[in-house]
Short mmCIF file of N, CA, C and O in Angstrom, two decimals:
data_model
loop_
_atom_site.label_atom_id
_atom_site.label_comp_id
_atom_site.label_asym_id
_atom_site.label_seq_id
_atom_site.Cartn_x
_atom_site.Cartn_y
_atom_site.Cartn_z
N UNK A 1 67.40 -4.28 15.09
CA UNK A 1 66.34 -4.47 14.13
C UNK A 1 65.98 -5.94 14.05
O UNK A 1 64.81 -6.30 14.13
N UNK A 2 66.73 -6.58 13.93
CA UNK A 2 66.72 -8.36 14.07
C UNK A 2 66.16 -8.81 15.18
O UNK A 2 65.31 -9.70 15.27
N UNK A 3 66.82 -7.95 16.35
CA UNK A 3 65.76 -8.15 17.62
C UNK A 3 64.21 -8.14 17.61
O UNK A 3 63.58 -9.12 18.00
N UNK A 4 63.62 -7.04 17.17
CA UNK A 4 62.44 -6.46 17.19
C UNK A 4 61.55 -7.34 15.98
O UNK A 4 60.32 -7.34 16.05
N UNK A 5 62.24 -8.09 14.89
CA UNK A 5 61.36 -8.98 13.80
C UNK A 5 61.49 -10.38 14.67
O UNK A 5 60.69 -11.29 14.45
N UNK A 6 62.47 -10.52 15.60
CA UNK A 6 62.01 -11.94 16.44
C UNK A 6 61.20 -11.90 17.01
O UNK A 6 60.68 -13.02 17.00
N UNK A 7 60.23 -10.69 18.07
CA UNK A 7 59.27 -10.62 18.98
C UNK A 7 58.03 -10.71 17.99
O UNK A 7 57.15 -11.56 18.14
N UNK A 8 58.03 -10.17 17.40
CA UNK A 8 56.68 -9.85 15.92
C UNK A 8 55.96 -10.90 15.52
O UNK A 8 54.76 -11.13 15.40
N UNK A 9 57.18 -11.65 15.30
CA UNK A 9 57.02 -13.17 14.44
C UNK A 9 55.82 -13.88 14.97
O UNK A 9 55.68 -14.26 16.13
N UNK A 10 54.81 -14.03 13.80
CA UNK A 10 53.47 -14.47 13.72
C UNK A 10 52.49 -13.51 14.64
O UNK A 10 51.44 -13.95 15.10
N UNK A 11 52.86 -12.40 14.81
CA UNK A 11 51.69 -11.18 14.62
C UNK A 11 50.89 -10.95 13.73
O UNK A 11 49.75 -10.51 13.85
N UNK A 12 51.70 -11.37 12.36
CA UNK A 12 50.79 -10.70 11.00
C UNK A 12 49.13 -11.63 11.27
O UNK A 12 47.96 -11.31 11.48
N UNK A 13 49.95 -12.96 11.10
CA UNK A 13 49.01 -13.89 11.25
C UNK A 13 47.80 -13.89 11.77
O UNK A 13 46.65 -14.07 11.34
N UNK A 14 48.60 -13.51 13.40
CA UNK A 14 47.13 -13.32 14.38
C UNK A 14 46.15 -12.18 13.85
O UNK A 14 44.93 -12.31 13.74
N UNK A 15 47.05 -10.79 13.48
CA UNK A 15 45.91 -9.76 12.71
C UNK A 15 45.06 -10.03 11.76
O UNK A 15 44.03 -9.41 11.51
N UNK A 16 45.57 -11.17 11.11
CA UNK A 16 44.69 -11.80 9.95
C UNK A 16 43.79 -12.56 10.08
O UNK A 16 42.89 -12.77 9.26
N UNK A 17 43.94 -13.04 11.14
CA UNK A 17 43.01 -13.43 11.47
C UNK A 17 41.81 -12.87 12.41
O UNK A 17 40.64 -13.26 12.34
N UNK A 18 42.25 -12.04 13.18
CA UNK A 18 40.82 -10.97 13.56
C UNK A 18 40.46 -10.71 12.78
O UNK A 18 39.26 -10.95 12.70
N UNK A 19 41.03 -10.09 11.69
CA UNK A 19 40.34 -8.95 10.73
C UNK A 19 39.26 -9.98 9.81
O UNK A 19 38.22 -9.61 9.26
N UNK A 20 39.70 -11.05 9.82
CA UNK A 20 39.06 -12.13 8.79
C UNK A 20 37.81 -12.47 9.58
O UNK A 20 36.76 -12.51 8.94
N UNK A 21 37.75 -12.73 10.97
CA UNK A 21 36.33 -13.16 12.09
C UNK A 21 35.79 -11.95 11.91
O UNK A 21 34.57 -12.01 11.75
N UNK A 22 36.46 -10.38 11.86
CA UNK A 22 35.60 -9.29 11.66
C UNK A 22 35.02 -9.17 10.34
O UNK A 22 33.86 -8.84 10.08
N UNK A 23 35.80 -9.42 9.68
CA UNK A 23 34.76 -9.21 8.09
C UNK A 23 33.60 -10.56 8.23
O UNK A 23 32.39 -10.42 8.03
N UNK A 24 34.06 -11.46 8.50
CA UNK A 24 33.14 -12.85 8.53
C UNK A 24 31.94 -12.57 9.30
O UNK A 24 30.79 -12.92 9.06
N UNK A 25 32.47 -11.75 10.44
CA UNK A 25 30.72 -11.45 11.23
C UNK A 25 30.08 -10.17 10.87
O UNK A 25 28.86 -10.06 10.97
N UNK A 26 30.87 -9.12 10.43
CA UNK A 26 30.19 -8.20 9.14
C UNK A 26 29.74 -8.53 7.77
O UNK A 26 28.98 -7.73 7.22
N UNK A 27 30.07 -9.45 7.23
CA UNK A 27 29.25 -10.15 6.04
C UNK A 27 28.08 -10.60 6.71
O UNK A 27 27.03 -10.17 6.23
N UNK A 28 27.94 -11.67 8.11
CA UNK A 28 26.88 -12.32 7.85
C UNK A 28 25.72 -11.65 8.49
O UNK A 28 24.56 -12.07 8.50
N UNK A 29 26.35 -10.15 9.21
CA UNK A 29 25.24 -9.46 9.78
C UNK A 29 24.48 -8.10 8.40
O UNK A 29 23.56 -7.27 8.47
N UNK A 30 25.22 -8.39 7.56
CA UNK A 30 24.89 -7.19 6.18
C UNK A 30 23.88 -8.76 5.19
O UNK A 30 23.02 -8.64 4.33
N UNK A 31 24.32 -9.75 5.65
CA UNK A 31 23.30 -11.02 4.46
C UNK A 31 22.13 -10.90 5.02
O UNK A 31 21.16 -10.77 4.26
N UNK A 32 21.85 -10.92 6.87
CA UNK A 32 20.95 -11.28 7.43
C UNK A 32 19.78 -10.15 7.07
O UNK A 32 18.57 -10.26 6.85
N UNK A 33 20.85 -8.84 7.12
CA UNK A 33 19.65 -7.66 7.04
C UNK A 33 19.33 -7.54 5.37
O UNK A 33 18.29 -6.98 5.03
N UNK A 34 20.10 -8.00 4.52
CA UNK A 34 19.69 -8.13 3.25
C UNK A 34 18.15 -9.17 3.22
O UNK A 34 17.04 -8.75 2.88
N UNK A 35 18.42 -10.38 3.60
CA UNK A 35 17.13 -11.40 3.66
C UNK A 35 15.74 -10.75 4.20
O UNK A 35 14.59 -10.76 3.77
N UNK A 36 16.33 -10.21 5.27
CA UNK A 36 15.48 -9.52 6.24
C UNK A 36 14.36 -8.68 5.53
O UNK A 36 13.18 -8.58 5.87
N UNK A 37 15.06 -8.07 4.40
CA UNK A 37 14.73 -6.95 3.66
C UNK A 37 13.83 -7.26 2.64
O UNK A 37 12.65 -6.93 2.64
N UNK A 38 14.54 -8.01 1.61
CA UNK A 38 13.51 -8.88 1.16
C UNK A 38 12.59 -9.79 1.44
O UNK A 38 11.92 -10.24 0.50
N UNK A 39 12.40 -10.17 2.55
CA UNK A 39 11.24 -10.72 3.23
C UNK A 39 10.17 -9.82 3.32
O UNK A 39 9.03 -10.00 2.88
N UNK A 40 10.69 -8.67 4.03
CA UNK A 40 9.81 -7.72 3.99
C UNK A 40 9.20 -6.65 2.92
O UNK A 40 8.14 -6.05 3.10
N UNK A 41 9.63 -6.58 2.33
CA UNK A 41 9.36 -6.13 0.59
C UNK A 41 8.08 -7.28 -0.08
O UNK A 41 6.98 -7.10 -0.59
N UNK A 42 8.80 -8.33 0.20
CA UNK A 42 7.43 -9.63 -0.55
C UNK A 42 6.08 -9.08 -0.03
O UNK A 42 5.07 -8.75 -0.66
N UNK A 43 6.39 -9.06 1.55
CA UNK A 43 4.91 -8.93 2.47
C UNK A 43 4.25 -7.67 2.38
O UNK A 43 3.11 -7.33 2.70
N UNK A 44 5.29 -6.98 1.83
CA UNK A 44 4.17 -5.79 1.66
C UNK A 44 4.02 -5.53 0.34
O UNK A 44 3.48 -4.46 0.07
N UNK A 45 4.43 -6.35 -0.70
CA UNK A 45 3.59 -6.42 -2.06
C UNK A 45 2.86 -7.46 -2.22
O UNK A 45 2.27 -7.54 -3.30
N UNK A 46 2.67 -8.57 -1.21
CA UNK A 46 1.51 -9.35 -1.30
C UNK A 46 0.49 -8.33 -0.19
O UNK A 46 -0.71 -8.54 -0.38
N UNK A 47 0.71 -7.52 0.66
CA UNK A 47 -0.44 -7.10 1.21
C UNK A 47 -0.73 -5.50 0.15
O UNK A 47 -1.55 -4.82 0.76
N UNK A 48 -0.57 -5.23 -0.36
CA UNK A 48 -0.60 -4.60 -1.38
C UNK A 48 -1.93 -4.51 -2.52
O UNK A 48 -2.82 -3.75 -2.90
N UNK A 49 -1.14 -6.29 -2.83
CA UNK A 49 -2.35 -7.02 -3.99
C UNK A 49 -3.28 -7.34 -2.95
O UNK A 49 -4.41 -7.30 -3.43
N UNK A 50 -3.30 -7.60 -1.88
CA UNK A 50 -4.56 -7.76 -1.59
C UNK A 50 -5.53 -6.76 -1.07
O UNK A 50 -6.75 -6.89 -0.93
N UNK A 51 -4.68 -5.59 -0.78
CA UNK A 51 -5.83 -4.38 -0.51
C UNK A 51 -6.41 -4.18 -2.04
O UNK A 51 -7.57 -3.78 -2.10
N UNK A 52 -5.73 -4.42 -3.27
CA UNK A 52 -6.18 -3.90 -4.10
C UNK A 52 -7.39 -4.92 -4.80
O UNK A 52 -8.32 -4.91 -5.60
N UNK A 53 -6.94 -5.45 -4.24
CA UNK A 53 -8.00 -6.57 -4.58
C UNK A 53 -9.60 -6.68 -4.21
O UNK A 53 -10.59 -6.84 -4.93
N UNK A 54 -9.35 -6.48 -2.24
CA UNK A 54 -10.35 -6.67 -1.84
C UNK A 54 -11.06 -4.94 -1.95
O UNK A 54 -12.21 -4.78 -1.55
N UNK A 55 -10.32 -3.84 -2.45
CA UNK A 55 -10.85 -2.62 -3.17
C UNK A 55 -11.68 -2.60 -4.39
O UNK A 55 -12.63 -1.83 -4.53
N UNK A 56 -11.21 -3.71 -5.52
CA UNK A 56 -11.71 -3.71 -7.11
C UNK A 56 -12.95 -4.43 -6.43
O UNK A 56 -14.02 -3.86 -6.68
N UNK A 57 -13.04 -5.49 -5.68
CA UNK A 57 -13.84 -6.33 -5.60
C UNK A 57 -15.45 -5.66 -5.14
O UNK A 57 -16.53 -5.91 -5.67
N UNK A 58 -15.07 -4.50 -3.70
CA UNK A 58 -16.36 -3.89 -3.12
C UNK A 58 -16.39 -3.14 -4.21
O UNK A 58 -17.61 -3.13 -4.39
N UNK A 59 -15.83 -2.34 -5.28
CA UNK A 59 -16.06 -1.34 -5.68
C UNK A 59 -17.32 -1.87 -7.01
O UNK A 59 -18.16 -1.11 -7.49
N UNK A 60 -17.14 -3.37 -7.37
CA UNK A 60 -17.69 -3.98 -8.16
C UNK A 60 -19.61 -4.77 -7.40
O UNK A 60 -20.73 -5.08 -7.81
N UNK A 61 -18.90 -4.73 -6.32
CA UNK A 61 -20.31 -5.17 -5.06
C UNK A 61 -20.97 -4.17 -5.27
O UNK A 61 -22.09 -4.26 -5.75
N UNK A 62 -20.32 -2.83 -4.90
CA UNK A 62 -21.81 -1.69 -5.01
C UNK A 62 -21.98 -0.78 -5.62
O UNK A 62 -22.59 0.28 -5.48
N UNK A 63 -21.23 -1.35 -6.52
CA UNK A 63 -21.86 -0.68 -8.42
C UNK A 63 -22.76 -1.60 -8.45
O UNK A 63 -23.58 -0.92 -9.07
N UNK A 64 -23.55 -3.09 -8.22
CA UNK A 64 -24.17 -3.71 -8.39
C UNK A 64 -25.95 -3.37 -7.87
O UNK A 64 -26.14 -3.02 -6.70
N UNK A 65 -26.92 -3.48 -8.64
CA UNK A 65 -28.44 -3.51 -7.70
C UNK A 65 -28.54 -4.23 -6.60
O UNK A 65 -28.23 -5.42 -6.61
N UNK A 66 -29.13 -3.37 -5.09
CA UNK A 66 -29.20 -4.18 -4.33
C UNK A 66 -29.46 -5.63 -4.29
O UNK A 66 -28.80 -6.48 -3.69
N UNK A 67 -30.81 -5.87 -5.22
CA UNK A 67 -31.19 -7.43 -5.19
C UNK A 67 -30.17 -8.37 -5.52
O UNK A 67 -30.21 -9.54 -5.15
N UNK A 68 -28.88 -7.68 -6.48
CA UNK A 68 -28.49 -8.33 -7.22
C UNK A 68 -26.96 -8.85 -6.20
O UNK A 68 -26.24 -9.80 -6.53
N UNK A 69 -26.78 -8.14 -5.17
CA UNK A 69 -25.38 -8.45 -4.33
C UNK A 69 -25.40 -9.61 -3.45
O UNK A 69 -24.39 -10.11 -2.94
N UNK A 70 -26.84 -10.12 -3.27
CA UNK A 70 -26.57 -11.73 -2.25
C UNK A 70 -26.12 -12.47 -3.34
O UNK A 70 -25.28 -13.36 -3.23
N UNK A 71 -26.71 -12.09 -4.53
CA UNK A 71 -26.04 -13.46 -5.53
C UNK A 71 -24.51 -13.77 -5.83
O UNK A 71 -23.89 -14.83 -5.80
N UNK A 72 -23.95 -11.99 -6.26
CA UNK A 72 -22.87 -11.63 -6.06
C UNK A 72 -22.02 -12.73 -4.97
O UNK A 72 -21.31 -13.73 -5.04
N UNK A 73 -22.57 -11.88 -4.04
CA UNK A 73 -21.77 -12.56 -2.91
C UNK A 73 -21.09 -14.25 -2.42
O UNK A 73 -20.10 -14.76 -1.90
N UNK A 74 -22.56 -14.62 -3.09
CA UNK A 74 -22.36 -16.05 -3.11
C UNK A 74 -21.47 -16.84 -3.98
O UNK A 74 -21.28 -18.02 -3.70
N UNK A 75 -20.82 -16.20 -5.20
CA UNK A 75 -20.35 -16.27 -6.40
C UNK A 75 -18.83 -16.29 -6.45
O UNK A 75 -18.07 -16.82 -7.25
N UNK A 76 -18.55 -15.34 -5.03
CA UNK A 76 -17.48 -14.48 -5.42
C UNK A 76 -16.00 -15.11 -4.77
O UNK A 76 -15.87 -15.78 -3.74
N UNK A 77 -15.24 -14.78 -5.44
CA UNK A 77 -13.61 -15.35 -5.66
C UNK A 77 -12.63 -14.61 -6.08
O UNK A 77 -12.65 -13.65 -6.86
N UNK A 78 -11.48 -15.26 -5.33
CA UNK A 78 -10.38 -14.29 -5.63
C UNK A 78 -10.22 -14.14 -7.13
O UNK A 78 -11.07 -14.79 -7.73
N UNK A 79 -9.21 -13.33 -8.10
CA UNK A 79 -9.24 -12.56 -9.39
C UNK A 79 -8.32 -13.76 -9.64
O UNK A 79 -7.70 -14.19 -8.67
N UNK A 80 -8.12 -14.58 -11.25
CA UNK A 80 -7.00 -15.28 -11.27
C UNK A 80 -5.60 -14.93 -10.48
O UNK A 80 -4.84 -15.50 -9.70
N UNK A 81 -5.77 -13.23 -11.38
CA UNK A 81 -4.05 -12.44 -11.13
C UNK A 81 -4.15 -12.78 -9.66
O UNK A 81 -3.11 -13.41 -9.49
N UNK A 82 -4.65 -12.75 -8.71
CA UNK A 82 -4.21 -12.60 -7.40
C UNK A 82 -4.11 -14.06 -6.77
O UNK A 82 -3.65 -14.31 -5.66
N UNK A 83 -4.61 -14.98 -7.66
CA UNK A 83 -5.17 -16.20 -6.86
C UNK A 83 -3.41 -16.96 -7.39
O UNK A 83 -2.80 -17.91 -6.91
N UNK A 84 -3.08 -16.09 -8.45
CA UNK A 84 -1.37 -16.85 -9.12
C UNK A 84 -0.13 -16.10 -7.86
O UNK A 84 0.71 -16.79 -7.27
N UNK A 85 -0.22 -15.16 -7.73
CA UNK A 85 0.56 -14.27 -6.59
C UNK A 85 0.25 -14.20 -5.28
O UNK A 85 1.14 -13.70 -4.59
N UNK A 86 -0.92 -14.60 -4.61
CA UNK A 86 -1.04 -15.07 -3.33
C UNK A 86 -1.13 -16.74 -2.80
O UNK A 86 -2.11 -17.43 -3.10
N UNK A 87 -0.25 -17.17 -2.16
CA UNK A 87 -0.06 -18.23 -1.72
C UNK A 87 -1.35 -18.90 -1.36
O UNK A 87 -1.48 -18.50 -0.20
N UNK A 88 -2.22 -19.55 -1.57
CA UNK A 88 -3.71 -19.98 -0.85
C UNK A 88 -4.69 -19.17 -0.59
O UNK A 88 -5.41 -19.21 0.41
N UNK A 89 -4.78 -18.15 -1.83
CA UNK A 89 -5.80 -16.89 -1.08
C UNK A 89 -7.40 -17.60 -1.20
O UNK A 89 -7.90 -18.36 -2.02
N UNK A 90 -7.78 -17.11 -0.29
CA UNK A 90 -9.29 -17.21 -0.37
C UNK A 90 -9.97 -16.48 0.17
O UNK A 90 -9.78 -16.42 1.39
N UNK A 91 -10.89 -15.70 -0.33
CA UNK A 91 -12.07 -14.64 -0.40
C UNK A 91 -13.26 -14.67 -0.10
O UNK A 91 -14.00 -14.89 -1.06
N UNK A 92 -13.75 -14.54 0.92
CA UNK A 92 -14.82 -14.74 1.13
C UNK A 92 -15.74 -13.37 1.72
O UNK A 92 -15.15 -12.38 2.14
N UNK A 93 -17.11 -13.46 1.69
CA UNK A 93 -17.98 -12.25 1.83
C UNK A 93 -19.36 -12.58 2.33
O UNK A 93 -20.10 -13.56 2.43
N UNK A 94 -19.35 -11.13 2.64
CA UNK A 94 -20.93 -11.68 3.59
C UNK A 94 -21.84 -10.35 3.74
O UNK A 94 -21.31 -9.32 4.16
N UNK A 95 -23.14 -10.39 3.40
CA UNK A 95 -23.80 -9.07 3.05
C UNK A 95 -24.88 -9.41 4.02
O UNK A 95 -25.67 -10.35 4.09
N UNK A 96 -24.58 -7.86 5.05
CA UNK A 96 -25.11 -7.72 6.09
C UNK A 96 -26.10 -6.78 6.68
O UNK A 96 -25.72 -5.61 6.65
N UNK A 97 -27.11 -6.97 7.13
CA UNK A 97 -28.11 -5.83 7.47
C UNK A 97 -28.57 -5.69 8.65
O UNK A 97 -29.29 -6.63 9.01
N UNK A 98 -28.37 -4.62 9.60
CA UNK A 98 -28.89 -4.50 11.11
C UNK A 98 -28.68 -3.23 11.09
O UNK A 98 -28.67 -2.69 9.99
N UNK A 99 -28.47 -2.49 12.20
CA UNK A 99 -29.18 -1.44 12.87
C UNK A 99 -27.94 -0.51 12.29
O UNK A 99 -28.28 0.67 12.24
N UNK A 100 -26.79 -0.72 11.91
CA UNK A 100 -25.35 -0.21 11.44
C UNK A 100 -25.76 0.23 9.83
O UNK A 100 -25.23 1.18 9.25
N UNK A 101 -26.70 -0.58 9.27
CA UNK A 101 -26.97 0.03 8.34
C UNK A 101 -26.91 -1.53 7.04
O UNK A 101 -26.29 -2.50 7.47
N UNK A 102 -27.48 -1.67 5.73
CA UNK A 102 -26.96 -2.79 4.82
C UNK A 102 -25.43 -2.34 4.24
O UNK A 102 -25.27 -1.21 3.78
N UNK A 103 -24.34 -3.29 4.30
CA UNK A 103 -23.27 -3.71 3.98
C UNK A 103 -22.55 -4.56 3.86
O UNK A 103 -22.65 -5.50 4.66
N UNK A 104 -21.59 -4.61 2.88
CA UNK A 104 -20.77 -5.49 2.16
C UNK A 104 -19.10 -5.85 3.16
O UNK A 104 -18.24 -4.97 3.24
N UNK A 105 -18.95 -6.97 3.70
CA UNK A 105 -17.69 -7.35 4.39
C UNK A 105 -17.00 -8.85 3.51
O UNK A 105 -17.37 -9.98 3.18
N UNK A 106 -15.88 -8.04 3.43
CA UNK A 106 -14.89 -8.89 2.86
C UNK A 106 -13.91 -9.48 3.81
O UNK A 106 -13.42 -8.85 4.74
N UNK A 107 -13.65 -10.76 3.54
CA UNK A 107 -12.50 -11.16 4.04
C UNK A 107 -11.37 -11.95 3.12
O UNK A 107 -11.67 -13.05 2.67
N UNK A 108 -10.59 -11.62 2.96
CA UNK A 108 -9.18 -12.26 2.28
C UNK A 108 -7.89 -13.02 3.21
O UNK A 108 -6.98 -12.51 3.86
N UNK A 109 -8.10 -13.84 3.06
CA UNK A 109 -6.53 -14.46 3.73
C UNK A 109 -6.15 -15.50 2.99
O UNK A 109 -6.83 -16.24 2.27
N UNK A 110 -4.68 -15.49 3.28
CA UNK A 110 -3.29 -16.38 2.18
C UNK A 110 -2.77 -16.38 3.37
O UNK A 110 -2.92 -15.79 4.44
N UNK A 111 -1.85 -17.55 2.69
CA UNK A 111 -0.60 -18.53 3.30
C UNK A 111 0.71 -17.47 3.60
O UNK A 111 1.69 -17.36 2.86
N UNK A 112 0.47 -16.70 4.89
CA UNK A 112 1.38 -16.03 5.31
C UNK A 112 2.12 -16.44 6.69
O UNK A 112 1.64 -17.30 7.44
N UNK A 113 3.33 -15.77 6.98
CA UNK A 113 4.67 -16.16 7.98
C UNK A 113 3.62 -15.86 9.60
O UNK A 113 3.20 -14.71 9.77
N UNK A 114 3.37 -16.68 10.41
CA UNK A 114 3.00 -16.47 11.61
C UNK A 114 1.71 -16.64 11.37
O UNK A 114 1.18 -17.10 12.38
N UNK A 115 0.70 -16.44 10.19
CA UNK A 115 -0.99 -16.76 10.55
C UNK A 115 -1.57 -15.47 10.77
O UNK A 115 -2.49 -15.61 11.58
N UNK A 116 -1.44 -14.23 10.42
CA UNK A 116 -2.33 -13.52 10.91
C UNK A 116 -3.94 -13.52 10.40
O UNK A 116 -4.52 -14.42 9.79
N UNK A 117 -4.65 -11.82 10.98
CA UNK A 117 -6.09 -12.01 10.97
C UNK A 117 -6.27 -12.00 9.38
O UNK A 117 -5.23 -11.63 8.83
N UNK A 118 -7.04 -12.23 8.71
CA UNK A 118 -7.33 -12.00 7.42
C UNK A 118 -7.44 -10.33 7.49
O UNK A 118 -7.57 -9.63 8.49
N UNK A 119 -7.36 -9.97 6.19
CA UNK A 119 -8.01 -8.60 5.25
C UNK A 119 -9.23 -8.89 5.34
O UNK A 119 -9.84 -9.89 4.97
N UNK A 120 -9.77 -7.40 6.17
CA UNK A 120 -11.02 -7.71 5.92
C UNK A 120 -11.21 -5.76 5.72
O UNK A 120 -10.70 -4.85 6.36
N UNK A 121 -12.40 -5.75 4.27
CA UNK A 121 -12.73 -4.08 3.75
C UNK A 121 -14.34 -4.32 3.92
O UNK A 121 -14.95 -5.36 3.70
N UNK A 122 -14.85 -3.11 4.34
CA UNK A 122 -15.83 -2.98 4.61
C UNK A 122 -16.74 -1.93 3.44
O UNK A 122 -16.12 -0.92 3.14
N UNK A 123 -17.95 -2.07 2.86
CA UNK A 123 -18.32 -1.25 2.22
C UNK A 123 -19.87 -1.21 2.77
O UNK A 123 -20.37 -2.20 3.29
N UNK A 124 -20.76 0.37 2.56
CA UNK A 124 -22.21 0.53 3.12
C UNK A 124 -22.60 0.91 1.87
O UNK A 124 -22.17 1.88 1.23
N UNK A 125 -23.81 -0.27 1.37
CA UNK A 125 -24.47 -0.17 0.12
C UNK A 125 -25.65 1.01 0.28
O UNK A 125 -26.66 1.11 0.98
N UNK A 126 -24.96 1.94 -0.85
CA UNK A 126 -26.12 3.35 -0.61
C UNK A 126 -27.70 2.75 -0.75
O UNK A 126 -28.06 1.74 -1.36
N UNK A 127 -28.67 3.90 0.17
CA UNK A 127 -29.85 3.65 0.32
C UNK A 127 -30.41 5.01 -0.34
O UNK A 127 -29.85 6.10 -0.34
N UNK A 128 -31.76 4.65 -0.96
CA UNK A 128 -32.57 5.30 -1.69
C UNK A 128 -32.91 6.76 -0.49
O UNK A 128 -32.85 7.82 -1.11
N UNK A 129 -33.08 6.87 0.32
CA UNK A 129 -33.70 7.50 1.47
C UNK A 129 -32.69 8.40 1.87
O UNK A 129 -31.64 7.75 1.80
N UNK A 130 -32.44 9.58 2.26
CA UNK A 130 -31.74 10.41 2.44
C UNK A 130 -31.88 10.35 4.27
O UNK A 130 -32.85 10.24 5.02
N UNK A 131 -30.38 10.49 4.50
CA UNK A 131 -29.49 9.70 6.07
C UNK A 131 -30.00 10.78 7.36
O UNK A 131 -30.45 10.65 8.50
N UNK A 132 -29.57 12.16 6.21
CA UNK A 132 -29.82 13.35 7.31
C UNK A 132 -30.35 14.49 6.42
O UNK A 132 -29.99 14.58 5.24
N UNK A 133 -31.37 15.54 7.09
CA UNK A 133 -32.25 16.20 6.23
C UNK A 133 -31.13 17.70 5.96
O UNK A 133 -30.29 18.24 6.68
N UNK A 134 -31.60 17.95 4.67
CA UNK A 134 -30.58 19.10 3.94
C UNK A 134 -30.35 19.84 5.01
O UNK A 134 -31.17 20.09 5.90
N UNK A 135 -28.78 20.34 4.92
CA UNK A 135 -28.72 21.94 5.95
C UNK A 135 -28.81 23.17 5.34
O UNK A 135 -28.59 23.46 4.16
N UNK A 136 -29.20 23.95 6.35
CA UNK A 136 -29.44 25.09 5.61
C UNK A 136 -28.68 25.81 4.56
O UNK A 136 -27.82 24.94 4.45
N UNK A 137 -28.34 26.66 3.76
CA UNK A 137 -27.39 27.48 3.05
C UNK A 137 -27.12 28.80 4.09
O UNK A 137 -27.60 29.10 5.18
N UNK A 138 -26.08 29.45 3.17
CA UNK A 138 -25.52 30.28 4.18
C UNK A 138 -26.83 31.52 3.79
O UNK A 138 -27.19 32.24 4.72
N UNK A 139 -27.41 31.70 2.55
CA UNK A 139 -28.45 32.43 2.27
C UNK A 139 -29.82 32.62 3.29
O UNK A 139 -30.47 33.53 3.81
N UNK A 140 -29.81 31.31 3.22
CA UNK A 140 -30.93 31.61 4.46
C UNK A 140 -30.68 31.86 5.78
O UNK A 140 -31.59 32.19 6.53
N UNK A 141 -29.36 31.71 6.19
CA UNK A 141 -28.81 31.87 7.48
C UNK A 141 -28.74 33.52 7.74
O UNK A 141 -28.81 33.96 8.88
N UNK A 142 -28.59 34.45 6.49
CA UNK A 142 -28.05 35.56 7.20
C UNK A 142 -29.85 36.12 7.11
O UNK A 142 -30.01 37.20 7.69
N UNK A 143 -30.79 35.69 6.64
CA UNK A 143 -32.17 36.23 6.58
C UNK A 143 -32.45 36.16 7.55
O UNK A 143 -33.57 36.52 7.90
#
């Protein structure tokens, strides 16, 4: 028995120490995906506020009279609430008319990781004139 605790001697040690590099590189791979996590949580409640944003905003464009949306447009800015929770947002718009039809384009971009394209929502300001002529009912179909 005395034999077998002389060969041993400073085994414990060495186990203690794997097990300690193993927990040490399992902590820092469970922190990384923690950060990870919350990084990604921020970005998708700042892209969040800004769909909802650049949503309140068209929905407020074309509730408006046509005449009245270049002025709009020219006017228009991010909401305080969003301008306190997005890093550098800025909003900009542009009311457009060609062969696609008259409409409202938004663009939103903030101070985000890598630079991407801005938010951009699109809205088509209804026209007085009807697009496509009534279809028939099923009444007159079976006559």
């Amino acid at each position: 028995m005395n034999r077998l605790s002389f060969y041993r001697r400073g085994s414990m040690l060495t186990e203690l120490m794997v097990a300690g590099g193993l927990l040490a590189t399992a902590m820092g791979l469970v922190s990384t995906c923690v950060v990870a996590g919350q990084r990604l949580q921020r970005m998708q409640r700042e892209h969040t506020l800004a769909v909802d944003e650049l949503s309140n905003q068209l929905e407020r464009l074309i509730s408006l009279p046509t005449d009245e949306v270049d002025k709009s447009v020219q006017e228009l800015g991010p909401s305080d609430w969003v301008a306190e929770r997005l890093p550098e947002s800025k909003l900009t718009a542009r009311h457009l008319s060609d062969e696609l039809g008259e409409r409202v384009e938004l663009h939103l971009q903030w101070k985000r990781v890598g630079n991407p394209p801005p938010l951009v929502a699109v809205a088509w300001l209804t026209s007085d004139e009807p697009a496509l002529e009534p279809r028939p009912s099923l009444e007159s179909l079976e006559q």
